[in-house]
Coordinates of C-alpha atoms in Angstrom, one line a residue:
Chain A
M565 CA 9.4 -16.7 43.3
M566 CA 7.6 -13.7 41.9
P567 CA 3.8 -13.5 42.3
K568 CA 1.8 -14.4 39.2
S569 CA 0.2 -11.1 38.7
R570 CA -0.1 -11.1 34.9
I571 CA -2.0 -13.0 32.3
K572 CA -0.6 -14.4 29.1
R573 CA -2.0 -12.7 26.0
F574 CA 0.3 -13.4 23.1
G575 CA 2.4 -16.4 22.3
I576 CA 5.9 -16.3 20.9
T577 CA 4.7 -16.8 17.3
D578 CA 2.3 -13.9 17.5
R579 CA 5.0 -11.6 18.9
L580 CA 7.5 -12.7 16.3
F581 CA 5.0 -11.9 13.5
H582 CA 4.4 -8.5 15.1
L583 CA 8.1 -7.8 15.4
F584 CA 8.6 -8.8 11.8
L585 CA 5.8 -6.6 10.6
M586 CA 7.2 -3.7 12.7
L587 CA 10.6 -3.9 11.2
T588 CA 9.5 -4.4 7.6
F589 CA 6.8 -1.7 7.9
I590 CA 9.1 0.9 9.2
I591 CA 11.7 0.2 6.5
Q592 CA 9.0 0.4 3.8
A593 CA 7.6 3.6 5.3
A594 CA 11.0 5.3 5.4
T595 CA 12.2 4.1 2.0
G596 CA 8.8 4.8 0.5
F597 CA 8.7 8.3 2.0
S598 CA 12.3 9.0 0.9
R599 CA 11.2 8.4 -2.7
L600 CA 7.8 10.1 -2.4
F601 CA 9.3 13.3 -1.0
I602 CA 12.5 13.2 -3.2
T603 CA 11.7 16.6 -4.7
T604 CA 12.0 18.2 -1.2
G605 CA 15.1 18.8 0.9
W606 CA 13.8 16.5 3.6
G607 CA 13.1 13.6 1.2
K608 CA 16.6 13.9 -0.2
K609 CA 18.2 13.8 3.2
L610 CA 16.0 10.8 4.1
S611 CA 17.1 9.0 0.9
Y612 CA 20.8 9.5 1.8
V613 CA 20.2 7.2 4.8
F614 CA 19.4 4.4 2.4
G615 CA 22.1 5.3 -0.2
G616 CA 20.0 7.5 -2.4
Y617 CA 17.0 7.4 -4.7
E618 CA 17.9 4.2 -6.5
T619 CA 19.2 2.2 -3.6
A620 CA 16.2 3.1 -1.5
L621 CA 14.1 1.4 -4.2
I622 CA 16.2 -1.8 -4.0
I623 CA 15.7 -1.9 -0.2
H624 CA 12.0 -1.2 -0.7
K625 CA 11.7 -4.1 -3.0
W626 CA 13.6 -6.5 -0.7
A627 CA 11.6 -5.6 2.3
G628 CA 8.4 -5.8 0.3
A629 CA 9.2 -9.3 -0.9
L630 CA 9.9 -10.3 2.7
M631 CA 6.6 -8.9 3.7
I632 CA 4.8 -10.9 1.1
V633 CA 6.5 -14.1 2.3
G634 CA 5.6 -13.2 5.9
F635 CA 2.0 -12.6 4.9
L636 CA 1.8 -16.0 3.2
V637 CA 3.5 -17.8 6.1
H638 CA 1.1 -16.0 8.5
T639 CA -1.9 -17.1 6.4
I640 CA -0.7 -20.8 6.6
Y641 CA -0.2 -20.3 10.3
L642 CA -3.7 -18.9 10.5
L643 CA -5.2 -21.9 8.8
T644 CA -3.5 -24.2 11.3
R645 CA -5.1 -22.2 14.1
I646 CA -8.7 -22.9 12.9
K647 CA -10.3 -25.9 14.7
W648 CA -11.7 -27.6 11.7
G649 CA -13.8 -30.0 13.7
N650 CA -15.6 -27.1 15.4
F651 CA -15.5 -24.7 12.5
I652 CA -18.3 -22.3 13.3
K653 CA -17.3 -21.8 17.0
S654 CA -13.7 -21.4 15.9
I655 CA -14.6 -18.6 13.5
F656 CA -17.3 -16.8 15.3
G657 CA -16.3 -17.7 18.9
P658 CA -14.9 -15.1 21.4
D659 CA -11.3 -16.3 20.8
S660 CA -11.6 -15.5 17.1
L661 CA -10.4 -12.3 15.5
V662 CA -13.3 -12.4 13.0
P663 CA -15.6 -9.4 13.5
N664 CA -19.2 -10.2 14.8
L665 CA -22.3 -8.3 15.9
Y666 CA -20.8 -7.9 19.4
D667 CA -18.2 -5.6 18.0
V668 CA -20.9 -3.3 16.6
K669 CA -22.6 -3.3 20.0
H670 CA -19.4 -2.7 21.9
L671 CA -18.5 0.2 19.6
W672 CA -21.9 1.8 20.3
Q673 CA -21.6 1.2 24.0
R674 CA -18.1 2.6 24.1
T675 CA -19.2 5.7 22.2
L676 CA -22.0 6.3 24.8
W677 CA -19.5 5.7 27.6
I678 CA -17.1 8.3 26.1
F679 CA -19.8 10.9 26.6
G680 CA -20.8 9.6 30.0
L681 CA -24.1 8.2 28.8
G682 CA -23.6 4.5 29.8
A683 CA -21.4 1.9 31.3
P684 CA -18.3 0.8 29.4
P685 CA -18.8 -2.3 27.2
R686 CA -17.9 -5.7 28.7
L687 CA -15.2 -6.4 26.2
N688 CA -14.0 -9.9 25.4
R689 CA -10.5 -11.2 24.4
W690 CA -10.3 -9.2 21.2
T691 CA -11.8 -5.7 21.1
Y692 CA -13.2 -4.1 17.9
W693 CA -10.3 -1.7 17.5
E694 CA -7.8 -4.6 17.8
K695 CA -9.7 -6.5 15.2
F696 CA -9.7 -3.5 12.9
D697 CA -5.9 -3.2 13.3
Y698 CA -5.5 -6.8 12.4
W699 CA -7.8 -6.9 9.4
A700 CA -6.5 -3.5 8.1
V701 CA -3.1 -5.2 7.6
Y702 CA -4.8 -8.2 6.1
W703 CA -6.4 -6.4 3.2
G704 CA -3.9 -3.5 3.0
L705 CA -0.9 -5.8 2.6
P706 CA -2.2 -7.8 -0.4
L707 CA -3.2 -4.5 -2.1
L708 CA 0.3 -3.1 -1.6
A709 CA 1.8 -6.4 -2.6
I710 CA -0.1 -6.8 -5.8
T711 CA 0.4 -3.2 -6.9
G712 CA 4.0 -3.3 -5.7
L713 CA 4.7 -6.5 -7.8
M714 CA 3.0 -4.8 -10.8
L715 CA 5.3 -1.8 -10.5
M716 CA 8.3 -4.1 -9.9
Y717 CA 7.7 -6.2 -13.1
P718 CA 5.9 -3.8 -15.4
L719 CA 7.0 -5.5 -18.6
I720 CA 5.6 -8.9 -17.5
I721 CA 2.4 -7.4 -16.2
C722 CA 1.8 -5.6 -19.5
R723 CA 1.6 -8.9 -21.3
M724 CA -1.5 -9.6 -19.3
L725 CA -2.9 -6.1 -18.5
P726 CA -2.8 -2.9 -20.5
G727 CA -0.1 -0.4 -19.6
W728 CA -2.5 2.1 -18.1
S729 CA -3.2 -0.3 -15.3
L730 CA 0.2 0.8 -14.0
N731 CA -1.2 4.3 -13.5
I732 CA -3.9 2.8 -11.4
A733 CA -1.4 0.6 -9.6
M734 CA 0.7 3.6 -8.8
L735 CA -2.2 5.5 -7.4
L736 CA -3.4 2.5 -5.3
H737 CA 0.1 1.8 -3.9
K738 CA 0.6 5.4 -2.9
A739 CA -2.8 6.0 -1.4
E740 CA -2.9 2.7 0.5
A741 CA 0.6 3.3 1.8
L742 CA -0.3 6.8 3.0
L743 CA -3.4 5.4 4.7
A744 CA -1.5 2.6 6.4
I745 CA 1.3 5.0 7.5
S746 CA -1.0 7.7 8.9
Y747 CA -3.2 5.1 10.6
I748 CA -0.3 3.3 12.3
F749 CA 1.7 6.3 13.2
I750 CA -1.3 8.2 14.6
V751 CA -4.0 5.9 15.7
H752 CA -2.1 2.7 16.5
F753 CA 0.7 4.5 18.3
F754 CA -1.8 6.6 20.3
I755 CA -3.7 3.4 21.4
G756 CA -0.5 1.5 22.2
H757 CA 1.4 4.3 23.9
L758 CA -0.4 7.5 24.7
R759 CA -3.8 6.3 25.9
P760 CA -3.8 6.7 29.7
S761 CA -4.5 3.0 30.2
S762 CA -1.5 2.1 28.0
F763 CA 0.9 4.9 28.9
P764 CA 3.9 4.8 28.5
M765 CA 3.6 1.6 26.6
N766 CA 1.2 -1.4 26.2
E767 CA 3.7 -4.1 26.8
G768 CA 1.5 -7.0 25.9
M769 CA 2.9 -7.5 22.4
F770 CA 6.5 -7.6 23.6
S771 CA 6.3 -9.3 27.0
G772 CA 3.4 -11.5 25.9
S773 CA 1.5 -10.8 29.1
V774 CA -0.6 -8.0 30.6
P775 CA -1.3 -7.2 34.2
L776 CA -4.3 -9.2 35.4
E777 CA -5.8 -6.1 37.1
E778 CA -5.7 -4.1 33.8
A779 CA -7.2 -7.0 31.8
M780 CA -10.0 -7.3 34.4
E781 CA -10.8 -3.6 34.0
E782 CA -10.6 -3.4 30.2
K783 CA -11.7 -6.9 29.1
P784 CA -13.9 -8.2 32.0
A785 CA -15.8 -10.7 29.8
W786 CA -12.5 -12.4 28.8
I787 CA -11.4 -12.9 32.4
E788 CA -14.8 -14.0 33.5
R789 CA -15.0 -16.6 30.7
L790 CA -11.5 -17.9 31.6
K791 CA -12.6 -18.2 35.2
K792 CA -15.7 -20.0 34.3
E793 CA -13.8 -22.4 32.0
G794 CA -11.2 -22.9 34.7
K795 CA -8.4 -21.8 32.4
L796 CA -7.3 -18.6 34.2
E797 CA -4.7 -20.2 36.4
A798 CA -3.0 -21.9 33.5
L799 CA -2.6 -18.5 31.8
E800 CA -1.3 -16.6 34.8
T801 CA 2.3 -15.7 34.6
T802 CA 5.1 -13.7 36.2
P803 CA 6.3 -10.3 35.0
P804 CA 9.1 -10.1 32.4
A805 CA 12.7 -9.8 33.4
T806 CA 14.0 -6.2 33.8
W807 CA 16.7 -6.6 31.2
Y808 CA 14.1 -7.8 28.7
R809 CA 11.9 -4.9 29.5
V810 CA 14.7 -2.4 29.0
I811 CA 15.4 -4.0 25.5
Y812 CA 11.8 -3.7 24.3
Y813 CA 11.3 -0.3 25.8
V814 CA 14.4 1.1 23.9
F815 CA 13.4 -0.7 20.7
G816 CA 9.7 0.2 20.9
Y817 CA 10.5 3.8 21.6
A818 CA 13.1 4.0 18.8
V819 CA 10.5 2.8 16.3
L820 CA 7.8 5.1 17.8
I821 CA 10.0 8.2 17.6
F822 CA 11.1 7.4 14.1
G823 CA 7.5 6.8 13.1
I824 CA 6.4 10.1 14.6
Y825 CA 9.4 11.8 12.9
L826 CA 8.2 10.4 9.5
I827 CA 4.6 11.4 9.9
I828 CA 5.3 15.0 11.2
N829 CA 7.7 15.6 8.3
G830 CA 5.2 14.0 5.9
I831 CA 2.5 16.4 7.1
I832 CA 4.9 19.4 6.8
Y833 CA 5.9 18.5 3.3
S834 CA 2.5 17.2 2.2
R835 CA 1.9 20.2 0.0
H836 CA 4.7 18.9 -2.3
I837 CA 3.0 15.6 -3.1
T838 CA -0.3 14.4 -4.5
L839 CA -2.2 11.3 -3.8
H840 CA -1.8 10.1 -7.4
Chain B
M108 CA 12.2 -36.8 15.7
T109 CA 14.2 -36.3 12.4
Q110 CA 11.0 -36.4 10.5
Q111 CA 9.5 -33.7 12.8
K112 CA 12.6 -31.6 12.3
R113 CA 12.4 -31.9 8.6
K114 CA 8.7 -30.9 8.7
S115 CA 9.5 -27.8 10.8
W116 CA 12.1 -26.8 8.2
A117 CA 9.7 -27.2 5.3
P118 CA 7.9 -23.8 5.7
I119 CA 11.2 -21.9 6.1
L120 CA 12.6 -23.6 3.0
M121 CA 9.4 -22.7 1.1
G122 CA 9.7 -19.2 2.3
V123 CA 13.2 -18.8 1.2
L124 CA 12.4 -20.3 -2.2
L125 CA 9.4 -18.0 -2.6
L126 CA 11.5 -15.0 -1.6
G127 CA 14.1 -15.9 -4.2
G128 CA 11.3 -16.4 -6.8
I129 CA 9.9 -12.9 -6.1
L130 CA 13.2 -11.1 -6.2
F131 CA 15.0 -12.9 -8.9
Y132 CA 12.3 -13.9 -11.3
D133 CA 13.1 -12.4 -14.6
V134 CA 12.5 -13.2 -18.2
P135 CA 14.5 -12.1 -21.2
A136 CA 13.3 -8.8 -22.7
T137 CA 10.7 -10.3 -25.0
A138 CA 10.1 -7.4 -27.4
Q139 CA 13.7 -7.4 -28.6
E140 CA 14.3 -11.1 -28.5
E141 CA 14.8 -13.3 -31.5
V142 CA 11.8 -15.3 -32.6
T143 CA 12.2 -18.7 -31.0
S144 CA 8.8 -20.3 -30.7
A145 CA 6.3 -21.1 -33.4
I146 CA 3.4 -20.4 -31.0
R147 CA 4.6 -17.1 -29.8
R148 CA 6.1 -16.0 -33.0
Y149 CA 3.3 -13.9 -34.4
K150 CA 2.3 -12.3 -31.1
E151 CA 5.8 -11.3 -30.0
Y152 CA 6.8 -9.9 -33.4
E153 CA 3.6 -8.0 -33.9
V154 CA 3.7 -6.5 -30.4
S155 CA 7.3 -5.4 -30.5
T156 CA 7.2 -3.7 -33.8
G157 CA 3.7 -3.0 -34.8
Y158 CA 4.4 -4.8 -38.0
Y159 CA 3.7 -8.3 -39.2
E160 CA 5.7 -9.3 -42.3
E161 CA 5.3 -6.2 -44.5
Y162 CA 1.9 -5.2 -43.1
E163 CA 1.4 -2.7 -40.4
A164 CA -0.6 -4.6 -37.7
R165 CA -2.7 -3.4 -34.8
P166 CA -1.1 -4.1 -31.5
R167 CA -3.0 -7.0 -29.9
R168 CA -4.2 -5.4 -26.7
Q169 CA -4.2 -1.8 -27.5
R170 CA -6.0 -0.6 -30.6
P171 CA -4.5 2.5 -32.1
L172 CA -6.7 5.5 -31.5
V173 CA -9.4 5.7 -34.1
G174 CA -11.5 8.4 -32.6
V175 CA -10.6 12.0 -31.8
P176 CA -11.6 12.4 -28.1
G177 CA -14.0 15.2 -27.5
V178 CA -14.1 16.2 -31.1
S179 CA -16.0 13.5 -33.0
S180 CA -17.8 10.3 -32.2
G181 CA -20.3 8.0 -33.8
L182 CA -20.1 5.2 -36.3
F183 CA -17.4 6.8 -38.5
P184 CA -15.6 8.9 -36.1
Y185 CA -12.4 9.7 -38.0
S186 CA -11.9 11.7 -41.1
P187 CA -8.3 12.9 -41.7
T188 CA -9.5 16.3 -43.1
A189 CA -11.9 17.0 -40.3
A190 CA -9.3 16.0 -37.7
S191 CA -6.6 18.3 -39.1
V192 CA -9.0 21.2 -38.8
R193 CA -10.5 20.5 -35.4
S194 CA -7.8 18.8 -33.6
R195 CA -4.0 19.1 -33.3
T196 CA -3.5 15.4 -32.5
R197 CA -2.9 14.3 -36.1
L198 CA -0.7 17.0 -37.7
A199 CA 2.7 16.6 -39.1
D200 CA 3.6 19.8 -37.3
S201 CA 1.4 19.9 -34.2
H202 CA 2.3 23.6 -33.6
R203 CA 1.4 24.7 -37.1
A204 CA 0.3 28.4 -37.3
I205 CA 0.8 29.1 -33.6
K206 CA 1.8 32.7 -33.3
F207 CA 5.3 33.5 -32.0
Y208 CA 5.9 29.8 -31.7
W209 CA 9.7 30.4 -32.2
G210 CA 9.9 32.5 -29.1
R211 CA 8.0 30.2 -26.7
R212 CA 9.1 27.4 -24.4
C213 CA 7.2 24.1 -24.1
E214 CA 6.3 24.8 -20.5
D215 CA 4.8 28.2 -21.4
C216 CA 1.7 26.3 -22.6
H217 CA 2.1 22.7 -21.4
V218 CA 2.4 23.5 -17.7
A219 CA 1.0 20.3 -16.2
E220 CA 2.9 18.1 -18.6
T221 CA 6.2 19.3 -17.2
R222 CA 5.3 18.1 -13.7
D223 CA 4.9 14.3 -14.0
I224 CA 7.2 11.5 -12.9
H225 CA 9.2 11.3 -16.1
T226 CA 10.1 15.0 -16.1
V227 CA 10.4 15.6 -12.3
R228 CA 11.9 12.3 -11.3
A229 CA 13.8 11.1 -14.3
N230 CA 14.7 14.6 -15.5
L231 CA 13.6 13.9 -19.1
T232 CA 13.2 16.8 -21.4
C233 CA 10.2 17.2 -23.7
R234 CA 12.4 16.6 -26.8
Q235 CA 13.8 13.3 -25.6
C236 CA 10.4 11.7 -26.4
H237 CA 8.6 14.2 -28.7
G238 CA 11.6 14.8 -30.9
G239 CA 12.9 17.9 -32.6
E240 CA 11.1 20.5 -34.7
P241 CA 8.7 20.2 -36.3
I242 CA 7.1 18.2 -33.5
A243 CA 4.6 15.8 -35.0
S244 CA 1.3 15.2 -33.3
I245 CA 1.4 12.0 -31.3
N246 CA -1.2 10.4 -33.5
H247 CA 0.2 11.6 -36.8
Y248 CA 0.8 8.6 -39.0
F249 CA 4.6 8.9 -39.1
S250 CA 5.1 10.2 -35.5
P251 CA 7.4 8.1 -33.4
L252 CA 4.9 8.6 -30.6
N253 CA 2.1 7.0 -32.7
P254 CA 0.7 4.2 -30.5
I255 CA 1.5 1.6 -33.1
R256 CA 5.2 2.2 -32.7
R257 CA 5.6 4.3 -29.6
H258 CA 6.8 1.4 -27.5
A259 CA 9.6 0.5 -29.9
Y260 CA 10.7 4.1 -30.9
V261 CA 10.3 5.9 -27.7
C262 CA 9.7 3.8 -24.6
A263 CA 12.2 1.2 -25.4
K264 CA 15.0 3.8 -25.4
C265 CA 15.0 3.5 -21.6
H266 CA 12.6 0.6 -20.8
E267 CA 14.2 -2.2 -22.7
G268 CA 11.6 -4.7 -23.9
A269 CA 8.7 -2.3 -23.8
S270 CA 5.6 -3.6 -25.6
A271 CA 2.6 -1.8 -27.2
S272 CA 0.6 -2.6 -24.1
Y273 CA 3.3 -1.2 -21.9
A274 CA 3.4 2.0 -23.9
S275 CA -0.3 2.7 -23.1
Y276 CA 0.8 3.8 -19.7
V277 CA -0.4 7.4 -19.5
I278 CA 2.7 9.6 -19.1
H279 CA 0.9 12.9 -18.7
E280 CA -1.8 11.7 -16.3
P281 CA -4.8 14.0 -15.8
S282 CA -5.2 15.3 -12.3
A283 CA -6.8 12.2 -10.8
G284 CA -9.7 13.9 -9.0
S285 CA -10.5 16.3 -11.8
A286 CA -13.5 16.4 -14.2
S287 CA -11.1 15.9 -17.1
A288 CA -10.0 12.6 -15.5
K289 CA -13.6 11.6 -15.2
T290 CA -14.1 11.7 -19.0
G291 CA -10.5 10.9 -20.1
F292 CA -9.5 8.3 -17.5
P293 CA -12.6 7.3 -15.5
L294 CA -11.0 4.3 -13.7
L295 CA -8.3 6.6 -12.4
Y296 CA -10.9 9.1 -11.3
Y297 CA -13.1 6.6 -9.4
T298 CA -10.1 4.8 -7.9
Y299 CA -8.8 8.2 -6.6
W300 CA -12.1 9.2 -5.0
F301 CA -12.6 5.7 -3.5
M302 CA -9.1 5.8 -1.9
L303 CA -9.5 9.4 -0.8
V304 CA -12.9 8.7 0.9
L305 CA -11.4 5.6 2.5
L306 CA -8.3 7.5 3.8
V307 CA -10.2 10.5 5.1
G308 CA -13.1 8.4 6.4
T309 CA -10.8 6.0 8.4
L310 CA -8.8 8.8 9.9
A311 CA -11.9 11.0 10.5
F312 CA -13.4 8.2 12.5
F313 CA -10.5 6.7 14.4
I314 CA -8.5 9.8 15.3
P315 CA -11.4 11.5 17.2
H316 CA -12.6 8.2 18.6
S317 CA -9.2 7.2 20.0
F318 CA -8.6 10.7 21.3
L319 CA -11.9 10.9 23.1
V320 CA -11.4 7.4 24.6
G321 CA -8.0 8.7 25.9
L322 CA -9.6 11.8 27.3
R323 CA -12.3 9.7 29.0
E324 CA -9.7 7.4 30.5
L325 CA -7.8 10.4 31.8
F326 CA -10.9 11.6 33.7
R327 CA -11.5 8.1 35.1
K328 CA -7.9 7.8 36.3
K329 CA -8.1 11.2 37.9
R330 CA -11.3 10.2 39.7
K331 CA -9.7 7.0 40.9
A332 CA -6.7 8.9 42.2
E333 CA -9.0 11.3 44.1
K334 CA -10.9 8.4 45.7

């Protein structure tokens, strides 16, 4: 029997949602970039992977439709997570992802800590940067979905809106996608992989658990609360199997490398594109 | 047990149906369809052709241009004579009296217009939409590019079912962040600057923040190792 040195952080549903988002996002980024950069040699090569300019769009539409469905299913799932009997605590409590004043305080404390001017913040279950990651998807995805559907069905949309709204939709779709791609492939990847406390990979989202020692160091308020409520032991778990770790390391790094490949080439060829 | 099973299948089924709906929802191309409904009759016919019975009608959602932008404004903005003098947007030959016109290429003067999606991506040439010589101004009464018939005469050549509203898509967009966009297409201008500030602001905050946290953690790790 292996010692229970880890603490459960993500359930199977959360991890499946993340995996789904990873796969659809990387497909959207690659097919989108292949079309955005089609006037460059690199963009043309990238589009060949997906069968060319036209086929890349078909894949982009399919993956986008899947994303919309995933988003709606996730929203329904989210509604089932709210404890309606204890609504206020469920929304603003420490187990909720809704931002609150503590996040502002933690951000300030952490900034001071960076420069050696104070102690690190006593973070709870969800930190402010994790909340930002979560909500960034939550408003970015509907924006991309609505503008994407507008561009997918322009004739129908033009029965309700003037045609020039498609100019705006195109601009919003492109700018939001560039924002999402650069945020995920630079900031999110750095936090999840390159940050010394995560290096070489923060496994929480794949194994579902994190080392208890690490959690105590980074999120002391969470562990303390669990101890006080007597819930810690129930959440303690064993490390993941080696074969499973190998799988998610290979998969995670494949996506990571591909993402970095896209962002580096995107930066190199950025002079060939405009935001609108 | 069976009921529970059924319940757990319900969201998946809903998801599949929704996916099918998004991907395969399509309606017949309305602009070219035959008139089938008494309620929609007037609207569809008017929108698709710009004509209702023998009268030329205004498209419902997009009024034809009645002002000459940047030239005249006020209560009675348009006078055909004044427009033909001051502006080239209403001439039968829009390049009238341009010196050495015969020796020039479109892109010699219209540089930006040759660099938008229709020309760069779809490889359209100018004449495929603007027609042969003499090229009428887009707002000339008989021009195929006049907003009252542009959708049917030009757009619908490729975009089957294009309506007058659809044809108000701005093909030759002004550069979104420019002063000309601010006056000509303000919504595009403000959307552009909003998104640019959002993009640059988010990255300008989170990249240094995450990097500095990483640096700090590195020092902490080193100190721990030394201890």
